CSV table of C-alpha atoms in Angstrom, one decimal:
chain,number,residue,atom,x,y,z
A,1,HIS,CA,45.3,-126.8,-169.3
A,2,ILE,CA,43.5,-130.2,-168.8
A,3,ALA,CA,40.0,-130.7,-167.4
A,4,HIS,CA,39.6,-134.2,-165.9
A,5,LEU,CA,36.0,-135.5,-165.8
A,6,ASN,CA,34.6,-138.7,-164.3
A,7,ILE,CA,31.3,-138.9,-166.1
A,8,HIS,CA,28.7,-141.3,-164.6
A,9,ASP,CA,27.3,-144.0,-166.8
A,10,GLU,CA,23.9,-142.5,-167.2
A,11,LEU,CA,25.5,-139.3,-168.6
A,12,LEU,CA,27.8,-141.0,-171.1
A,13,PRO,CA,25.5,-140.5,-174.1
A,14,THR,CA,25.9,-136.8,-173.6
A,15,LYS,CA,29.6,-136.8,-172.8
A,16,ASP,CA,30.6,-134.9,-176.0
A,17,VAL,CA,28.1,-132.1,-175.3
A,18,ILE,CA,29.4,-131.8,-171.7
A,19,ALA,CA,33.0,-131.7,-172.8
A,20,LYS,CA,32.3,-129.0,-175.5
A,21,VAL,CA,30.5,-126.7,-173.1
A,22,ILE,CA,33.4,-127.0,-170.6
A,23,TYR,CA,35.9,-126.4,-173.4
A,24,ASP,CA,34.1,-123.4,-174.9
A,25,LYS,CA,33.5,-121.7,-171.6
A,26,ASN,CA,37.1,-122.1,-170.4
A,27,TYR,CA,39.3,-121.8,-173.5
A,28,PRO,CA,42.2,-120.9,-173.6
A,29,ARG,CA,42.8,-121.7,-169.9
A,30,ILE,CA,41.4,-125.2,-170.6
A,31,ARG,CA,42.7,-126.6,-173.9
A,32,THR,CA,42.0,-130.3,-173.3
A,33,VAL,CA,39.0,-132.1,-171.8
A,34,VAL,CA,39.4,-135.8,-170.9
A,35,ASN,CA,37.2,-138.4,-169.3
A,36,LYS,CA,38.4,-141.3,-167.1
A,37,VAL,CA,37.7,-144.7,-168.7
A,38,GLY,CA,37.1,-147.8,-166.7
A,39,THR,CA,38.8,-148.7,-163.4
A,40,ILE,CA,42.5,-148.6,-162.6
A,41,THR,CA,44.0,-152.0,-163.1
A,42,ASN,CA,47.6,-151.5,-164.1
A,43,GLU,CA,50.5,-151.9,-161.7
A,44,PHE,CA,51.4,-148.2,-161.9
A,45,ARG,CA,47.9,-147.1,-160.8
A,46,VAL,CA,47.6,-144.8,-163.8
A,47,PRO,CA,44.0,-144.3,-165.1
A,48,LYS,CA,43.1,-144.4,-168.8
A,49,PHE,CA,41.6,-141.3,-170.4
A,50,GLU,CA,39.7,-140.5,-173.6
A,51,VAL,CA,40.1,-137.0,-175.1
A,52,LEU,CA,36.6,-135.5,-175.5
A,53,ALA,CA,37.5,-132.0,-176.7
A,54,GLY,CA,40.5,-129.9,-177.6
A,55,GLU,CA,44.1,-130.9,-178.1
A,56,ASN,CA,45.4,-134.4,-177.5
A,57,ASP,CA,48.2,-133.1,-175.3
A,58,MET,CA,48.5,-134.7,-171.8
A,59,ILE,CA,51.7,-133.0,-170.7
A,60,THR,CA,50.9,-130.2,-168.3
A,61,GLU,CA,52.0,-128.2,-165.2
A,62,VAL,CA,50.2,-127.8,-161.9
A,63,LYS,CA,51.1,-125.6,-159.0
A,64,GLN,CA,50.6,-126.5,-155.3
A,65,TYR,CA,51.8,-124.7,-152.1
A,66,GLY,CA,54.5,-122.8,-154.0
A,67,SER,CA,55.7,-125.8,-155.9
A,68,THR,CA,55.5,-126.5,-159.7
A,69,PHE,CA,54.8,-130.0,-160.9
A,70,LYS,CA,55.3,-131.1,-164.5
A,71,LEU,CA,53.7,-134.3,-165.6
A,72,ASP,CA,52.2,-136.4,-168.4
A,73,TYR,CA,48.7,-137.1,-167.3
A,74,GLY,CA,48.6,-140.3,-169.4
A,75,LEU,CA,51.8,-141.8,-167.9
A,76,VAL,CA,51.7,-140.9,-164.2
A,77,TYR,CA,49.3,-140.6,-161.3
A,78,TRP,CA,48.2,-137.2,-160.1
A,79,ASN,CA,45.2,-136.1,-157.9
A,80,SER,CA,44.8,-132.4,-157.2
A,81,ARG,CA,42.2,-133.2,-154.5
A,82,LEU,CA,45.0,-134.4,-152.2
A,83,GLU,CA,46.7,-131.0,-152.0
A,84,HIS,CA,45.5,-130.3,-148.4
A,85,GLU,CA,46.7,-133.8,-147.4
A,86,HIS,CA,50.1,-133.1,-148.8
A,87,ILE,CA,50.3,-129.9,-146.8
A,88,ARG,CA,49.0,-131.5,-143.6
A,89,LEU,CA,51.5,-134.3,-143.5
A,90,VAL,CA,54.5,-132.3,-144.5
A,91,SER,CA,53.7,-129.8,-141.8
A,92,GLN,CA,54.6,-132.5,-139.3
A,93,PHE,CA,58.1,-132.8,-140.6
A,94,ARG,CA,61.0,-130.7,-139.2
A,95,PRO,CA,64.0,-129.4,-141.1
A,96,GLY,CA,66.9,-131.9,-141.2
A,97,GLU,CA,64.6,-134.9,-140.7
A,98,ILE,CA,65.0,-138.0,-142.9
A,99,ILE,CA,62.0,-139.0,-145.0
A,100,CYS,CA,61.5,-142.2,-147.0
A,101,ASP,CA,58.7,-142.0,-149.5
A,102,MET,CA,57.9,-145.6,-150.7
A,103,PHE,CA,55.3,-144.6,-153.4
A,104,ALA,CA,56.6,-141.1,-154.3
A,105,GLY,CA,54.9,-140.6,-157.7
A,106,ILE,CA,56.1,-137.3,-159.2
A,107,GLY,CA,56.9,-135.8,-155.8
A,108,PRO,CA,53.8,-134.3,-154.1
A,109,PHE,CA,55.2,-135.2,-150.7
A,110,ALA,CA,58.9,-135.4,-151.5
A,111,ILE,CA,59.3,-131.9,-153.0
A,112,PRO,CA,57.6,-129.8,-150.3
A,113,ALA,CA,59.4,-131.9,-147.7
A,114,ALA,CA,62.7,-131.1,-149.4
A,115,GLN,CA,61.7,-127.4,-149.7
A,116,LYS,CA,61.3,-127.5,-145.9
A,117,GLY,CA,64.9,-128.7,-145.5
A,118,CYS,CA,64.2,-132.5,-145.1
A,119,LEU,CA,66.4,-135.1,-146.8
A,120,VAL,CA,64.2,-137.3,-148.9
A,121,PHE,CA,64.7,-140.8,-150.2
A,122,ALA,CA,61.9,-141.2,-152.8
A,123,ASN,CA,60.9,-144.4,-154.6
A,124,ASP,CA,58.4,-145.3,-157.2
A,125,LEU,CA,57.9,-148.4,-159.4
A,126,ASN,CA,56.8,-146.4,-162.4
A,127,PRO,CA,59.9,-145.1,-164.3
A,128,ASP,CA,57.9,-142.3,-165.8
A,129,SER,CA,57.0,-141.1,-162.3
A,130,ILE,CA,60.7,-141.1,-161.3
A,131,ARG,CA,61.7,-139.2,-164.5
A,132,TYR,CA,59.2,-136.5,-163.7
A,133,LEU,CA,60.2,-136.5,-160.0
A,134,LYS,CA,63.7,-135.7,-161.1
A,135,ILE,CA,62.5,-132.9,-163.4
A,136,ASN,CA,60.3,-131.4,-160.7
A,137,ALA,CA,63.0,-131.6,-158.1
A,138,GLU,CA,65.4,-129.7,-160.3
A,139,ALA,CA,62.7,-127.2,-161.3
A,140,ASN,CA,62.0,-126.5,-157.7
A,141,LYS,CA,65.7,-126.3,-156.8
A,142,VAL,CA,65.6,-129.2,-154.3
A,143,ASP,CA,67.4,-131.9,-156.3
A,144,ASP,CA,70.3,-131.9,-153.8
A,145,TYR,CA,67.9,-132.9,-151.1
A,146,ILE,CA,66.2,-135.8,-152.9
A,147,ARG,CA,67.7,-139.2,-153.8
A,148,THR,CA,65.4,-141.2,-156.2
A,149,TYR,CA,64.9,-145.0,-156.6
A,150,ASN,CA,62.9,-146.9,-159.2
A,151,ALA,CA,62.1,-150.2,-157.5
A,152,ASP,CA,59.4,-152.3,-155.8
A,153,ALA,CA,58.6,-150.7,-152.4
A,154,ARG,CA,59.8,-153.8,-150.5
A,155,GLU,CA,63.1,-153.8,-152.4
A,156,PHE,CA,63.5,-150.1,-151.7
A,157,ILE,CA,63.0,-150.5,-148.0
A,158,SER,CA,65.4,-153.4,-147.9
A,159,GLU,CA,68.0,-151.4,-149.8
A,160,VAL,CA,67.9,-148.2,-147.6
A,161,MET,CA,67.9,-150.3,-144.4
A,162,LYS,CA,70.7,-152.6,-145.5
A,163,VAL,CA,73.9,-152.1,-143.5
A,164,PRO,CA,76.9,-151.8,-145.8
A,165,LYS,CA,79.6,-154.4,-145.5
A,166,HIS,CA,82.3,-151.8,-144.4
A,167,GLU,CA,80.0,-150.7,-141.6
A,168,ILE,CA,79.6,-154.3,-140.4
A,169,GLU,CA,83.4,-154.7,-140.4
A,170,LEU,CA,83.9,-151.5,-138.5
A,171,LYS,CA,81.4,-152.6,-135.9
A,172,SER,CA,83.1,-156.0,-135.5
A,173,ASP,CA,86.6,-154.4,-135.3
A,174,ALA,CA,85.5,-151.8,-132.8
A,175,PRO,CA,87.4,-153.4,-129.8
A,176,THR,CA,90.5,-153.8,-131.9
A,177,LEU,CA,90.3,-150.2,-133.1
A,178,LYS,CA,89.8,-148.9,-129.5
A,179,ALA,CA,92.9,-150.8,-128.4
A,180,CYS,CA,94.9,-149.5,-131.3
A,181,GLU,CA,93.9,-145.9,-130.4
A,182,GLN,CA,95.0,-146.5,-126.8
A,183,GLN,CA,98.3,-147.9,-128.1
A,184,ARG,CA,98.7,-144.8,-130.2
A,185,VAL,CA,98.3,-142.5,-127.2
A,186,VAL,CA,100.8,-144.6,-125.1
A,187,MET,CA,103.3,-144.4,-128.0
A,188,ALA,CA,102.9,-140.6,-128.2
A,189,ASN,CA,103.5,-140.3,-124.5
A,190,GLN,CA,106.6,-142.4,-124.7
A,191,GLU,CA,107.9,-140.3,-127.5
A,192,SER,CA,107.3,-137.1,-125.5
A,193,LYS,CA,109.1,-138.5,-122.4
A,194,SER,CA,112.0,-139.7,-124.5
A,195,GLU,CA,112.5,-136.3,-126.0
A,196,ASN,CA,112.5,-134.7,-122.5
A,197,ASN,CA,115.0,-137.2,-121.1
A,198,GLY,CA,117.3,-137.3,-124.1
A,199,LEU,CA,116.5,-141.0,-124.5
A,200,VAL,CA,115.9,-143.0,-127.7
A,201,VAL,CA,112.8,-145.2,-127.7
A,202,GLU,CA,112.0,-147.7,-130.4
A,203,VAL,CA,108.3,-147.2,-131.4
A,204,LYS,CA,106.5,-150.1,-133.1
A,205,GLU,CA,103.5,-149.3,-135.2
A,206,ALA,CA,100.3,-151.3,-135.3
A,207,PRO,CA,99.7,-153.6,-138.3
A,208,LEU,CA,98.9,-151.6,-141.5
A,209,GLU,CA,95.5,-153.3,-141.9
A,210,VAL,CA,94.4,-152.2,-138.4
A,211,MET,CA,95.7,-148.7,-138.8
A,212,ASN,CA,93.8,-148.3,-142.1
A,213,LYS,CA,90.6,-149.4,-140.5
A,214,LEU,CA,91.2,-146.9,-137.7
A,215,GLU,CA,91.8,-144.1,-140.2
A,216,TYR,CA,88.6,-145.1,-142.1
A,217,ALA,CA,86.6,-145.0,-138.8
A,218,GLU,CA,87.9,-141.6,-137.9
A,219,GLY,CA,87.0,-140.3,-141.4
A,220,SER,CA,83.6,-141.9,-141.2
A,221,SER,CA,82.9,-140.1,-137.9
A,222,LYS,CA,83.2,-136.8,-139.7
A,223,HIS,CA,80.1,-137.5,-141.8
A,224,ALA,CA,76.9,-135.7,-140.7
A,225,SER,CA,74.8,-137.7,-138.2
A,226,LEU,CA,71.2,-138.2,-139.1
A,227,GLY,CA,69.8,-136.4,-136.1
A,228,SER,CA,71.9,-133.3,-136.8
A,229,VAL,CA,71.7,-132.9,-140.5
A,230,LYS,CA,70.4,-129.4,-141.2
A,231,ARG,CA,69.6,-127.5,-144.4
A,232,PRO,CA,72.0,-124.7,-145.1
A,233,SER,CA,70.5,-121.4,-143.9
A,234,ASP,CA,68.8,-119.1,-146.3
A,235,ASP,CA,71.6,-116.6,-145.7
A,236,CYS,CA,74.1,-119.0,-147.2
A,237,GLN,CA,71.9,-119.6,-150.2
A,238,THR,CA,71.5,-116.0,-151.4
A,239,GLU,CA,74.0,-113.7,-152.9
A,240,ASN,CA,73.8,-109.9,-152.6
A,241,GLY,CA,74.0,-107.9,-155.7
A,242,SER,CA,77.3,-106.1,-156.5
A,243,ALA,CA,78.2,-103.2,-158.7
A,244,ASP,CA,81.6,-104.8,-159.3
A,245,GLY,CA,80.1,-107.0,-162.1
A,246,ILE,CA,82.7,-109.6,-163.1
A,247,ASN,CA,84.2,-110.1,-159.6
A,248,ALA,CA,80.8,-110.4,-158.0
A,249,SER,CA,79.6,-112.9,-160.7
A,250,LEU,CA,82.7,-115.1,-160.2
A,251,ALA,CA,82.3,-114.9,-156.4
A,252,SER,CA,78.7,-115.9,-156.7
A,253,LYS,CA,79.5,-118.8,-159.0
A,254,ARG,CA,82.2,-120.1,-156.6
A,255,LYS,CA,79.8,-119.7,-153.7
A,256,GLY,CA,77.0,-121.4,-155.5
A,257,SER,CA,79.2,-124.4,-156.4
A,258,LYS,CA,80.3,-124.6,-152.8
A,259,ILE,CA,76.7,-124.6,-151.5
A,260,LYS,CA,75.7,-127.3,-154.1
A,261,ARG,CA,78.6,-129.5,-152.9
A,262,MET,CA,77.5,-128.9,-149.3
A,263,ARG,CA,73.9,-130.0,-150.1
A,264,SER,CA,75.0,-133.0,-152.1
A,265,SER,CA,77.3,-134.2,-149.3
A,266,GLU,CA,74.4,-133.9,-146.8
A,267,ILE,CA,72.3,-136.6,-148.4
A,268,SER,CA,75.2,-138.7,-149.4
A,269,GLY,CA,76.4,-138.8,-145.8
A,270,VAL,CA,73.0,-140.0,-144.5
A,271,LYS,CA,73.0,-143.5,-143.0
A,272,THR,CA,69.4,-144.6,-143.3
A,273,TRP,CA,70.2,-147.9,-141.6
A,274,GLU,CA,70.9,-145.9,-138.5
A,275,HIS,CA,67.9,-143.5,-138.5
A,276,VAL,CA,64.9,-142.4,-140.4
A,277,ASP,CA,62.2,-140.1,-139.0
A,278,HIS,CA,59.1,-140.7,-141.3
A,279,LEU,CA,58.1,-143.4,-143.8
A,280,ILE,CA,55.3,-142.4,-146.3
A,281,MET,CA,53.1,-145.1,-147.8
A,282,ASN,CA,50.7,-143.3,-150.2
A,283,LEU,CA,49.1,-146.2,-152.1
A,284,PRO,CA,45.7,-146.6,-150.3
A,285,ALA,CA,44.5,-149.5,-152.4
A,286,SER,CA,47.3,-151.8,-151.2
A,287,ALA,CA,49.8,-150.0,-148.8
A,288,LEU,CA,48.7,-152.1,-145.8
A,289,GLN,CA,49.9,-155.2,-147.6
A,290,PHE,CA,53.4,-153.7,-147.9
A,291,LEU,CA,53.8,-153.3,-144.1
A,292,ASP,CA,55.4,-156.7,-144.0
A,293,ALA,CA,58.5,-155.0,-145.5
A,294,PHE,CA,59.3,-153.8,-142.0
A,295,ARG,CA,59.6,-157.2,-140.4
A,296,GLU,CA,63.2,-157.5,-139.1
A,297,VAL,CA,64.5,-155.0,-141.7
A,298,ILE,CA,66.1,-152.6,-139.1
A,299,GLN,CA,69.0,-154.0,-137.2
A,300,ARG,CA,68.8,-152.9,-133.5
A,301,LYS,CA,72.6,-152.7,-132.9
A,302,TYR,CA,73.0,-150.1,-135.7
A,303,TRP,CA,69.9,-148.1,-135.1
A,304,LYS,CA,70.1,-144.7,-133.3
A,305,GLY,CA,67.2,-142.8,-131.7
A,306,ASP,CA,63.5,-143.4,-131.9
A,307,LEU,CA,61.9,-145.7,-134.5
A,308,PRO,CA,60.3,-143.9,-137.4
A,309,TRP,CA,56.7,-142.8,-137.8
A,310,ILE,CA,54.8,-144.8,-140.5
A,311,HIS,CA,52.1,-142.9,-142.4
A,312,CYS,CA,50.1,-145.6,-144.2
A,313,TYR,CA,47.2,-144.6,-146.5
A,314,CYS,CA,44.2,-146.9,-146.9
A,315,PHE,CA,40.6,-147.1,-147.9
A,316,ILE,CA,37.9,-147.9,-145.3
A,317,ARG,CA,34.5,-149.0,-146.5
A,318,ALA,CA,31.2,-148.4,-144.7
A,319,SER,CA,31.2,-152.1,-143.6
A,320,GLU,CA,34.7,-151.9,-142.2
A,321,THR,CA,36.0,-150.4,-138.9
A,322,GLN,CA,39.2,-148.8,-137.8
A,323,GLU,CA,39.8,-151.8,-135.5
A,324,TYR,CA,39.7,-154.0,-138.6
A,325,ILE,CA,42.3,-151.9,-140.4
A,326,ILE,CA,44.5,-152.0,-137.3
A,327,SER,CA,44.2,-155.8,-137.2
A,328,GLU,CA,45.2,-156.0,-140.9
A,329,ALA,CA,48.2,-153.7,-140.3
A,330,GLU,CA,49.3,-155.7,-137.2
A,331,ALA,CA,49.0,-159.0,-139.2
A,332,ALA,CA,51.3,-157.6,-141.9
A,333,LEU,CA,53.8,-156.2,-139.4
A,334,GLY,CA,53.7,-159.3,-137.1
A,335,ALA,CA,53.6,-156.8,-134.2
A,336,ARG,CA,51.2,-154.8,-132.0
A,337,ILE,CA,50.6,-151.2,-132.9
A,338,GLN,CA,50.6,-148.7,-130.0
A,339,ASP,CA,48.5,-145.5,-130.1
A,340,PRO,CA,47.5,-145.5,-133.8
A,341,ILE,CA,46.2,-142.2,-135.2
A,342,PHE,CA,43.6,-142.1,-138.0
A,343,HIS,CA,43.1,-139.1,-140.2
A,344,ARG,CA,40.2,-139.0,-142.6
A,345,VAL,CA,41.5,-137.6,-145.9
A,346,ARG,CA,38.5,-137.5,-148.1
A,347,ASP,CA,35.4,-139.5,-149.3
A,348,VAL,CA,36.1,-141.3,-152.6
A,349,ALA,CA,32.7,-142.9,-152.9
A,350,PRO,CA,29.3,-142.9,-151.0
A,351,ASN,CA,30.5,-145.9,-148.9
A,352,LYS,CA,34.3,-145.5,-149.1
A,353,ALA,CA,36.7,-143.1,-147.6
A,354,MET,CA,40.5,-142.5,-147.7
A,355,PHE,CA,42.3,-142.5,-144.4
A,356,CYS,CA,45.9,-142.0,-143.2
A,357,LEU,CA,47.0,-144.4,-140.4
A,358,SER,CA,50.0,-143.0,-138.5
A,359,PHE,CA,51.9,-144.9,-135.8
A,360,LYS,CA,55.4,-145.5,-134.5
A,361,LEU,CA,57.0,-148.6,-135.9
A,362,PRO,CA,56.9,-151.2,-133.1
A,363,GLU,CA,60.1,-152.3,-131.5
A,364,ALA,CA,59.1,-155.9,-132.1
A,365,CYS,CA,59.9,-155.2,-135.8
A,366,PHE,CA,63.6,-154.8,-134.9
A,367,LYS,CA,66.1,-157.5,-136.1
A,368,GLU,CA,67.9,-158.5,-133.0
A,369,ASP,CA,71.7,-158.9,-132.7
A,370,VAL,CA,72.9,-162.3,-134.0
């Protein structure tokens, strides 16, 4: 219900007339007309607005590609002109892939990715953005596919790529655990032979601490691997109607609870320090500067599969070249970028355009074994 204007300076003396015409011609579909004031300077990148006509109500809902987004226009960032870009990027994701969204906002990338069956780790520094992201994830029924964080983007990447202490211990104890498993097989064979021959053999167990670690390792192996995590099929998520009434309702509730637990366990079982498929950096004014967060943040000995795709948004002015942007990105990463892909998103000013720079994270960014 909000009409957002960016009135040029030469038209400011007539801003109230402009707003009234828009309001009168579009009411009740448009109930609030606002004008952006000044430039964006706050850390949350939220513009300031003045209400020119109608209600002073900045809470609204917008719909994009089958999703509904609720937001407070005065507290969070939203740009409807990016709808096609949201669709374009998400179309590259496959069901079951792991996505990290470093500047997630209220979820324009995270929610459609989750609807596609991806598991999304979404972060934003603005607590109001995260609050609305949670609201929107639940409203679009994908809250079990999204885990939210409210942190600085560098801290977020450090957190999701950090190898937990118990995983480090398991890795260091791997030779011992393997020997222990071999001992268990030998003991089982001895017991079997003893029973067949009528002999009594004294079996000594491995130390309790080692056995506990072995059991933990076996339990951990049952968690879903990142490459094979898949969204439950649609057949599992729908419940056929039944004339039996109460019995059908109870069965549906039990089945719904089971499916919810399945979904929750999928994202809780994800080990982001082992694999992530895509990293989204939608903060074009400064995202390039945050590329330094990937310097030696991924430990090679724990990583599985290909390194992730980075999708870094940026502005390019008429006086700048794509080669210059690549050099800035490489300087932040401390590594050479191979086969970069530029996609022109839209023009934001006569001499300024928004681009998406996509590339595979270079192997030089790995933290080597120590």
